CSV table of C-alpha atoms and ligand atoms in Angstrom, one decimal:
chain,number,residue,atom,x,y,z
A,11,MET,CA,-95.7,146.4,-68.5
A,12,ASP,CA,-92.9,144.9,-66.6
A,13,ILE,CA,-90.2,143.6,-68.8
A,14,LYS,CA,-87.4,141.6,-67.0
A,15,THR,CA,-84.0,141.3,-67.8
A,16,ASN,CA,-81.4,138.2,-67.7
A,17,ILE,CA,-84.0,135.8,-66.5
A,18,PRO,CA,-82.5,132.2,-66.7
A,19,LEU,CA,-84.6,129.7,-68.9
A,20,SER,CA,-83.7,127.1,-66.3
A,21,THR,CA,-86.3,128.7,-64.3
A,22,LEU,CA,-88.9,128.8,-66.9
A,23,THR,CA,-88.7,125.2,-68.2
A,24,THR,CA,-89.5,122.2,-66.5
A,25,MET,CA,-86.1,120.5,-67.8
A,26,ARG,CA,-84.4,123.3,-65.8
A,27,LEU,CA,-81.6,123.9,-68.1
A,28,GLY,CA,-80.6,127.0,-70.3
A,29,GLY,CA,-79.0,130.2,-70.0
A,30,PRO,CA,-80.5,133.7,-69.4
A,31,ALA,CA,-83.4,135.1,-71.8
A,32,ARG,CA,-82.2,138.7,-72.3
A,33,PHE,CA,-85.8,140.0,-72.0
A,34,PHE,CA,-88.9,138.4,-70.6
A,35,ALA,CA,-92.4,139.7,-70.1
A,36,GLU,CA,-95.9,137.9,-69.2
A,37,ALA,CA,-99.0,139.0,-71.4
A,38,SER,CA,-102.2,139.0,-69.8
A,39,THR,CA,-104.2,140.4,-72.6
A,40,VAL,CA,-104.0,140.1,-76.7
A,41,GLU,CA,-103.3,143.9,-76.8
A,42,GLN,CA,-100.2,143.6,-74.5
A,43,LEU,CA,-98.9,140.5,-76.4
A,44,VAL,CA,-99.2,142.5,-79.7
A,45,ASN,CA,-97.5,145.3,-78.4
A,46,LEU,CA,-94.7,143.2,-77.2
A,47,TYR,CA,-94.2,141.7,-80.6
A,48,ARG,CA,-94.1,145.0,-82.1
A,49,ASN,CA,-91.8,146.7,-79.8
A,50,ALA,CA,-89.4,143.8,-79.9
A,51,LYS,CA,-89.6,143.9,-84.0
A,52,LYS,CA,-88.6,147.7,-83.7
A,53,LEU,CA,-85.7,147.0,-81.5
A,54,GLN,CA,-84.7,143.7,-83.8
A,55,GLN,CA,-85.2,141.5,-81.0
A,56,PRO,CA,-86.5,138.0,-81.7
A,57,VAL,CA,-89.3,136.6,-79.9
A,58,THR,CA,-90.4,133.2,-78.4
A,59,ILE,CA,-93.7,132.7,-76.8
A,60,ILE,CA,-94.0,130.0,-74.1
A,61,GLY,CA,-96.5,128.6,-71.7
A,62,GLY,CA,-95.6,126.5,-69.0
A,63,GLY,CA,-92.2,125.5,-70.3
A,64,SER,CA,-93.0,121.7,-70.0
A,65,ASN,CA,-91.9,120.8,-73.7
A,66,ILE,CA,-89.1,123.1,-74.2
A,67,ILE,CA,-85.3,122.4,-73.9
A,68,ALA,CA,-83.1,125.4,-73.6
A,69,HIS,CA,-79.6,125.9,-74.5
A,70,ASP,CA,-76.7,127.2,-72.2
A,71,GLU,CA,-76.3,130.4,-74.2
A,72,GLY,CA,-79.8,131.3,-73.5
A,73,PHE,CA,-81.9,133.4,-75.7
A,74,ASN,CA,-80.8,136.8,-77.1
A,75,GLY,CA,-84.4,138.5,-77.3
A,76,LEU,CA,-87.5,138.4,-75.8
A,77,ILE,CA,-89.4,135.4,-74.2
A,78,ILE,CA,-93.3,136.0,-73.6
A,79,ARG,CA,-95.2,134.1,-71.3
A,80,ASN,CA,-98.7,133.5,-72.3
A,81,GLY,CA,-100.9,134.6,-69.4
A,82,ILE,CA,-104.0,135.2,-71.4
A,83,LYS,CA,-106.9,133.9,-69.6
A,84,GLY,CA,-110.8,133.1,-70.6
A,85,PHE,CA,-113.4,130.2,-70.3
A,86,GLU,CA,-116.5,130.8,-72.3
A,87,VAL,CA,-119.2,128.7,-73.9
A,88,VAL,CA,-119.8,129.9,-77.6
A,89,ALA,CA,-122.5,127.3,-78.5
A,90,ASP,CA,-124.6,124.8,-77.0
A,91,ASP,CA,-126.7,122.5,-79.5
A,92,GLY,CA,-128.1,119.9,-76.9
A,93,ASP,CA,-125.5,117.1,-77.7
A,94,THR,CA,-122.5,119.3,-77.7
A,95,THR,CA,-121.0,122.5,-75.9
A,96,THR,CA,-118.3,124.6,-77.7
A,97,PHE,CA,-115.9,126.5,-75.7
A,98,LYS,CA,-113.6,129.3,-76.1
A,99,ILE,CA,-110.6,129.2,-74.0
A,100,GLY,CA,-107.9,131.7,-73.5
A,101,GLY,CA,-104.3,130.6,-74.5
A,102,GLY,CA,-102.7,131.2,-70.8
A,103,GLU,CA,-105.3,128.9,-69.1
A,104,ASN,CA,-103.7,126.1,-67.5
A,105,TRP,CA,-104.7,123.1,-69.5
A,106,ASP,CA,-105.3,120.4,-66.8
A,107,ASN,CA,-107.9,123.3,-65.1
A,108,VAL,CA,-109.6,123.1,-68.4
A,109,VAL,CA,-110.0,119.4,-68.6
A,110,GLN,CA,-111.3,119.6,-64.9
A,111,ARG,CA,-113.7,122.2,-65.6
A,112,THR,CA,-115.3,120.5,-68.7
A,113,VAL,CA,-115.4,117.2,-67.0
A,114,LYS,CA,-117.4,118.5,-64.1
A,115,GLN,CA,-120.0,119.5,-66.8
A,116,GLY,CA,-120.1,115.7,-67.9
A,117,LEU,CA,-118.4,116.6,-71.0
A,118,SER,CA,-116.2,114.3,-73.1
A,119,GLY,CA,-113.6,114.6,-75.7
A,120,ILE,CA,-110.7,115.6,-73.6
A,121,GLU,CA,-110.9,113.7,-70.4
A,122,THR,CA,-108.2,111.0,-71.4
A,123,LEU,CA,-105.7,114.4,-71.7
A,124,SER,CA,-106.2,114.9,-68.1
A,125,ALA,CA,-102.7,115.8,-66.0
A,126,ILE,CA,-100.9,116.9,-69.0
A,127,PRO,CA,-98.8,119.8,-67.5
A,128,GLY,CA,-98.8,123.3,-69.7
A,129,THR,CA,-101.0,125.9,-70.9
A,130,THR,CA,-103.9,125.6,-73.2
A,131,GLY,CA,-102.3,127.9,-75.9
A,132,ALA,CA,-99.5,125.3,-76.3
A,133,ALA,CA,-101.9,122.4,-76.6
A,134,PRO,CA,-102.2,122.4,-80.4
A,135,VAL,CA,-98.5,123.1,-81.0
A,136,GLN,CA,-97.8,119.2,-80.8
A,137,ASN,CA,-101.3,118.1,-81.1
A,138,ILE,CA,-101.3,117.0,-77.3
A,139,GLY,CA,-102.5,113.4,-77.1
A,140,ALA,CA,-102.7,110.5,-74.5
A,141,TYR,CA,-104.7,107.2,-74.1
A,142,GLY,CA,-106.4,107.4,-77.4
A,143,GLN,CA,-107.7,111.0,-77.6
A,144,GLU,CA,-105.7,114.1,-79.3
A,145,ILE,CA,-106.6,117.6,-79.2
A,146,ALA,CA,-107.3,117.6,-82.9
A,147,ASP,CA,-110.2,115.3,-82.1
A,148,THR,CA,-112.3,118.4,-80.4
A,149,PHE,CA,-110.4,121.2,-82.1
A,150,ILE,CA,-112.5,123.7,-84.3
A,151,SER,CA,-110.3,126.8,-84.6
A,152,LEU,CA,-107.9,128.9,-82.9
A,153,GLU,CA,-107.0,132.7,-82.6
A,154,ALA,CA,-103.5,133.8,-82.9
A,155,TYR,CA,-101.4,136.6,-83.7
A,156,ASP,CA,-99.4,136.2,-86.8
A,157,SER,CA,-95.8,137.7,-86.2
A,158,GLU,CA,-95.1,137.7,-90.3
A,159,ASN,CA,-98.0,139.8,-91.2
A,160,ASP,CA,-98.7,141.8,-87.8
A,161,THR,CA,-102.2,140.8,-87.5
A,162,LEU,CA,-104.7,138.8,-85.6
A,163,VAL,CA,-105.9,135.5,-87.7
A,164,GLU,CA,-108.2,132.6,-87.1
A,165,LEU,CA,-106.9,129.3,-88.0
A,166,ASP,CA,-109.3,126.3,-88.6
A,167,TRP,CA,-108.6,122.6,-88.1
A,168,GLN,CA,-107.5,122.2,-91.9
A,169,ASP,CA,-105.2,125.1,-91.4
A,170,CYS,CA,-103.3,123.4,-88.6
A,171,SER,CA,-102.3,120.2,-90.5
A,172,PHE,CA,-102.5,118.1,-87.3
A,173,SER,CA,-100.8,114.7,-87.1
A,174,TYR,CA,-99.2,112.6,-84.6
A,175,ARG,CA,-97.4,115.2,-82.2
A,176,HIS,CA,-97.2,117.6,-84.9
A,177,SER,CA,-98.9,120.8,-86.5
A,178,ILE,CA,-97.7,123.8,-88.5
A,179,PHE,CA,-96.8,125.4,-85.3
A,180,ARG,CA,-93.9,123.0,-84.9
A,181,GLY,CA,-93.3,122.6,-88.9
A,182,SER,CA,-93.7,125.2,-91.5
A,183,SER,CA,-95.0,127.8,-89.5
A,184,GLN,CA,-92.7,127.5,-86.4
A,185,GLY,CA,-92.3,130.6,-84.6
A,186,ARG,CA,-94.8,132.6,-86.6
A,187,TYR,CA,-98.1,132.5,-84.4
A,188,ALA,CA,-98.9,133.2,-80.9
A,189,ILE,CA,-101.7,131.4,-80.0
A,190,THR,CA,-104.2,133.5,-78.0
A,191,SER,CA,-107.2,131.1,-77.5
A,192,ILE,CA,-108.7,127.9,-78.9
A,193,THR,CA,-112.1,126.8,-79.4
A,194,LEU,CA,-113.2,123.3,-78.7
A,195,LYS,CA,-116.5,121.4,-79.3
A,196,LEU,CA,-117.1,118.6,-76.6
A,197,TYR,CA,-119.9,115.8,-76.3
A,198,LYS,CA,-122.6,115.2,-73.9
A,199,LYS,CA,-121.9,111.4,-74.0
A,200,ASN,CA,-119.8,108.6,-72.2
A,201,LEU,CA,-116.6,107.4,-74.1
A,202,LYS,CA,-117.0,103.8,-75.5
A,203,PRO,CA,-114.5,101.1,-75.4
A,204,PRO,CA,-112.1,99.9,-76.7
A,205,PHE,CA,-109.6,101.8,-74.3
A,206,TYR,CA,-105.8,101.6,-74.1
A,207,SER,CA,-104.8,98.5,-72.3
A,208,GLY,CA,-103.5,100.5,-69.1
A,209,LEU,CA,-106.6,102.2,-68.8
A,210,GLN,CA,-108.8,99.3,-69.5
A,211,ARG,CA,-106.8,97.4,-66.8
A,212,TYR,CA,-107.1,100.1,-64.4
A,213,LEU,CA,-111.0,100.3,-65.1
A,214,ASP,CA,-111.2,96.6,-64.7
A,215,GLU,CA,-109.1,96.3,-61.4
A,216,ASN,CA,-111.4,98.8,-60.0
A,217,ASN,CA,-114.7,97.5,-61.2
A,218,ILE,CA,-115.4,100.7,-63.3
A,219,SER,CA,-118.0,99.9,-66.2
A,220,GLU,CA,-119.6,103.5,-66.4
A,221,TYR,CA,-117.3,105.4,-68.4
A,222,THR,CA,-118.3,109.0,-67.3
A,223,PRO,CA,-115.6,111.6,-68.0
A,224,GLN,CA,-115.1,111.9,-64.4
A,225,ALA,CA,-114.5,108.2,-64.0
A,226,ILE,CA,-112.0,108.3,-66.9
A,227,ARG,CA,-110.3,111.5,-65.7
A,228,THR,CA,-109.7,109.9,-62.1
A,229,ALA,CA,-108.4,106.8,-63.7
A,230,ILE,CA,-105.9,108.7,-66.0
A,231,ILE,CA,-104.7,110.9,-63.1
A,232,ALA,CA,-104.2,107.8,-61.0
A,233,ILE,CA,-102.1,105.9,-64.1
A,234,ARG,CA,-100.1,108.9,-64.8
A,235,GLY,CA,-99.2,109.6,-61.2
A,236,ASP,CA,-97.8,105.8,-60.9
A,237,LYS,CA,-95.7,106.3,-64.3
A,238,LEU,CA,-94.7,110.0,-64.6
A,239,PRO,CA,-92.6,112.2,-62.4
A,240,ASP,CA,-94.4,115.4,-61.2
A,241,PRO,CA,-92.3,118.3,-63.0
A,242,GLN,CA,-93.0,120.7,-59.8
A,243,PHE,CA,-90.6,118.2,-58.0
A,244,VAL,CA,-88.6,116.4,-60.4
A,245,ALA,CA,-87.1,118.3,-63.6
A,246,ASN,CA,-88.3,116.6,-66.7
A,247,SER,CA,-90.3,117.5,-69.7
A,248,GLY,CA,-92.6,114.2,-70.0
A,249,SER,CA,-91.8,112.1,-72.9
A,250,PHE,CA,-88.5,112.8,-74.5
A,251,PHE,CA,-88.8,111.0,-77.5
A,252,LYS,CA,-91.9,110.4,-79.7
A,253,ASN,CA,-93.1,106.9,-80.2
A,254,ALA,CA,-91.5,105.4,-83.4
A,255,ILE,CA,-93.3,105.2,-86.7
A,256,VAL,CA,-92.3,102.5,-89.0
A,257,GLU,CA,-93.2,100.8,-92.0
A,258,THR,CA,-95.3,97.7,-92.1
A,259,TRP,CA,-92.7,95.5,-93.5
A,260,GLN,CA,-90.1,96.7,-91.0
A,261,TYR,CA,-92.6,96.0,-88.1
A,262,THR,CA,-93.2,92.7,-89.5
A,263,LYS,CA,-89.5,92.1,-89.5
A,264,LEU,CA,-88.8,93.2,-86.0
A,265,GLN,CA,-91.7,90.9,-84.8
A,266,GLU,CA,-89.9,88.1,-86.2
A,267,GLN,CA,-86.6,88.8,-83.8
A,268,TYR,CA,-88.8,90.1,-80.9
A,269,ASP,CA,-92.2,88.1,-80.5
A,270,ASP,CA,-93.3,90.3,-77.8
A,271,ILE,CA,-92.6,93.8,-79.4
A,272,PRO,CA,-95.8,95.9,-79.2
A,273,GLY,CA,-97.1,97.8,-82.1
A,274,PHE,CA,-100.2,99.6,-83.0
A,275,LYS,CA,-101.5,99.7,-86.6
A,276,MET,CA,-101.5,103.2,-87.9
A,277,ASP,CA,-102.7,102.9,-91.4
A,278,ASP,CA,-102.1,100.0,-94.1
A,279,ASN,CA,-98.6,101.1,-94.2
A,280,HIS,CA,-97.4,102.0,-90.9
A,281,TYR,CA,-97.0,100.8,-87.3
A,282,LYS,CA,-96.5,102.9,-84.2
A,283,ILE,CA,-93.9,101.1,-81.8
A,284,PRO,CA,-93.7,102.6,-78.1
A,285,THR,CA,-90.3,104.1,-77.7
A,286,GLY,CA,-90.2,103.4,-74.1
A,287,TRP,CA,-90.3,99.5,-74.8
A,288,LEU,CA,-87.3,100.1,-77.4
A,289,ILE,CA,-85.3,102.1,-74.6
A,290,GLU,CA,-86.0,99.6,-72.1
A,291,GLU,CA,-85.1,96.4,-74.3
A,292,ALA,CA,-82.0,98.2,-75.1
A,293,GLY,CA,-81.0,98.0,-71.6
A,294,LEU,CA,-81.2,101.5,-70.5
A,295,LYS,CA,-83.9,101.8,-68.0
A,296,GLY,CA,-82.7,103.2,-64.9
A,297,ASP,CA,-79.2,104.2,-66.1
A,298,VAL,CA,-77.7,107.8,-65.5
A,299,ILE,CA,-75.9,109.4,-68.3
A,300,ASN,CA,-74.2,112.8,-67.5
A,301,GLY,CA,-76.6,113.2,-64.9
A,302,ILE,CA,-79.6,112.4,-66.9
A,303,LYS,CA,-81.6,109.4,-65.7
A,304,ILE,CA,-83.7,107.2,-67.8
A,305,HIS,CA,-87.0,107.0,-65.5
A,306,THR,CA,-87.4,103.5,-64.1
A,307,GLY,CA,-91.2,104.0,-64.1
A,308,ASN,CA,-91.3,104.8,-67.9
A,309,ALA,CA,-88.2,104.7,-70.0
A,310,LEU,CA,-89.5,107.4,-72.4
A,311,VAL,CA,-89.1,110.0,-69.8
A,312,LEU,CA,-85.6,111.5,-69.1
A,313,ILE,CA,-85.0,113.1,-65.6
A,314,ASN,CA,-82.5,116.0,-65.0
A,315,GLU,CA,-80.9,114.5,-61.7
A,316,SER,CA,-77.9,116.5,-62.0
A,317,ALA,CA,-76.9,117.8,-65.3
A,318,SER,CA,-75.5,121.1,-65.4
A,319,SER,CA,-75.5,121.8,-69.4
A,320,TYR,CA,-77.5,121.4,-72.4
A,321,ALA,CA,-74.6,119.4,-73.8
A,322,ASP,CA,-75.0,116.7,-70.7
A,323,LEU,CA,-78.6,116.2,-72.2
A,324,ALA,CA,-77.6,116.2,-75.7
A,325,ASN,CA,-75.0,113.6,-74.9
A,326,ALA,CA,-77.4,111.3,-72.8
A,327,ARG,CA,-80.0,111.8,-75.9
A,328,ASP,CA,-77.6,110.8,-78.4
A,329,SER,CA,-76.4,107.8,-76.6
A,330,ILE,CA,-79.9,106.5,-76.2
A,331,ILE,CA,-80.9,107.2,-79.8
A,332,SER,CA,-77.6,105.2,-81.0
A,333,ALA,CA,-78.4,102.1,-78.6
A,334,VAL,CA,-81.8,102.0,-80.0
A,335,ARG,CA,-80.7,102.5,-83.6
A,336,ASP,CA,-78.1,99.8,-83.2
A,337,LYS,CA,-80.4,97.0,-81.8
A,338,PHE,CA,-83.4,97.8,-83.8
A,339,GLN,CA,-82.3,99.7,-86.6
A,340,VAL,CA,-85.2,102.1,-85.9
A,341,VAL,CA,-84.1,106.0,-85.4
A,342,ILE,CA,-86.2,107.6,-82.6
A,343,GLU,CA,-87.1,111.5,-82.5
A,344,GLN,CA,-86.9,113.8,-79.8
A,345,GLU,CA,-90.3,115.4,-78.8
A,346,PRO,CA,-89.6,118.7,-76.9
A,347,LEU,CA,-88.6,121.7,-79.0
A,348,GLU,CA,-85.3,123.5,-78.3
A,349,ILE,CA,-84.8,127.1,-77.9
B,17,LIG,C1,-94.8,115.2,-66.9
B,17,LIG,C2,-95.1,115.5,-68.3
B,17,LIG,C3,-95.9,114.7,-69.0
B,17,LIG,C4,-96.7,115.3,-70.2
B,17,LIG,N1,-97.5,114.3,-70.6
B,17,LIG,C5,-97.7,114.4,-72.0
B,17,LIG,C6,-98.7,113.7,-72.7
B,17,LIG,O1,-99.2,113.0,-72.2
B,17,LIG,N2,-99.1,114.3,-74.0
B,17,LIG,C7,-98.4,115.5,-74.6
B,17,LIG,O2,-98.9,115.5,-76.0
B,17,LIG,N3,-97.6,115.8,-74.1
B,17,LIG,C8,-97.1,115.7,-72.9
B,17,LIG,N4,-96.0,116.5,-72.2
B,17,LIG,C9,-95.7,117.5,-73.0
B,17,LIG,C10,-96.2,119.0,-72.4
B,17,LIG,O3,-97.0,118.8,-71.2
B,17,LIG,C11,-97.3,119.3,-73.6
B,17,LIG,O4,-96.7,119.4,-75.1
B,17,LIG,C12,-97.6,120.8,-73.3
B,17,LIG,O5,-98.9,121.2,-74.3
B,17,LIG,C13,-96.8,121.7,-73.3
B,17,LIG,O6,-97.3,123.2,-72.6
B,17,LIG,P1,-96.5,124.3,-72.2
B,17,LIG,O7,-97.5,125.4,-71.9
B,17,LIG,O8,-95.6,124.1,-71.2
B,17,LIG,O9,-95.7,124.8,-73.4
B,17,LIG,P2,-94.2,125.0,-73.7
B,17,LIG,O10,-93.1,124.2,-73.0
B,17,LIG,O11,-94.0,126.4,-72.8
B,17,LIG,O12,-93.9,125.3,-75.3
B,17,LIG,C14,-93.7,124.4,-75.9
B,17,LIG,C15,-93.6,124.8,-77.4
B,17,LIG,O13,-95.0,125.3,-78.0
B,17,LIG,C16,-94.7,126.9,-78.2
B,17,LIG,N5,-95.8,127.8,-77.6
B,17,LIG,C17,-96.3,127.6,-76.3
B,17,LIG,N6,-97.1,128.4,-76.4
B,17,LIG,C18,-97.5,129.0,-77.4
B,17,LIG,C19,-98.6,129.8,-77.8
B,17,LIG,N7,-99.6,130.4,-77.3
B,17,LIG,N8,-98.4,130.0,-79.4
B,17,LIG,C20,-97.6,129.4,-80.0
B,17,LIG,N9,-96.6,128.6,-79.6
B,17,LIG,C21,-96.4,128.3,-78.2
B,17,LIG,C22,-93.5,127.2,-77.6
B,17,LIG,O14,-92.7,128.0,-78.2
B,17,LIG,C23,-92.7,125.7,-77.7
B,17,LIG,O15,-92.1,125.4,-79.0
B,17,LIG,C24,-95.9,116.1,-71.0
B,17,LIG,C25,-95.0,116.7,-70.1
B,17,LIG,C26,-94.3,116.4,-68.8
B,17,LIG,C27,-93.4,117.5,-68.0
């Protein structure tokens, strides 16, 4: 297998920052992946698995170990009961291709997750979500290499402890598992309203009243195309911050001061506030801090216009967090993980 040395992480991540990975290899089979982990262990080298690098921030000193890119392919139907179809999908498959293929078959469950960059194996890591769907909604199980016990495992929905942009893979078990495939169960029916307001607006404006998976996918691609920079051409990692989750009393207090503050009830005790709104209201939209631009189309997105180091990004991030905290007493959190 081809193991490369000194590959800049800036070329492997969409924020385009970061120093060299000491070793880099792509695994296209489970066997290759396991061998890479085992050899790295023998040589006492740390290992990190990546996909498209669209949710990783890399440091200037790089990674003193082995970076494995997941290239494990596969897309097979494992069950079909008339109402649902269940697929097992290789972790290295491009996520949006998977959505496209299932939507073409008229299947619902992941159509609002259209146009999210990255690989299928990374999708459970932060429980990807958009416009009302999360991967946890259709997730059945996954297969992974457990690097702690040097064994292949199957984890089900409960094992993964999914929550908002979170799972064990970025929590208690971060770095332990390399996800090789996931199994999803999709539905042969259309989505039903209510939809997120931006999606509903698009559907109304375009006189769409039959909510087929394809109609919803087309709408989502159009909406996202207007709001989000394409990481192929513009360095960014999508939403740089998670939406803010606050307690109900705090949301009520903020509403007294800001009567137009948006919020979505999560449960009896919590509200989710769009962090893009908080950043915009703090007056930062369009600003450039150390070469990092707060995107004018969506203030949740930071664009690397001319930053040359991790410190440039970290300073910009910290200034934004402080400005939001000072104005709203809400502490916002970075979404992408760091290596
Ligand atoms: C323009 C843009 C828009 C985006 N929109 C959304 C959105 O709407 N919703 C959303 O949730 N996210 C969004 N994202 C974030 C990102 O696309 C997702 O988090 C995606 O799942 C990352 O996939 P990746 O393959 O690029 O993962 P990477 O960035 O390569 O990795 C992310 C993390 O997962 C780990 N990882 C990767 N592969 C594996 C594996 N096989 N096994 C174990 N761990 C692994 C990595 O170590 C890293 O910690 C967006 C990003 C961009 C750039």
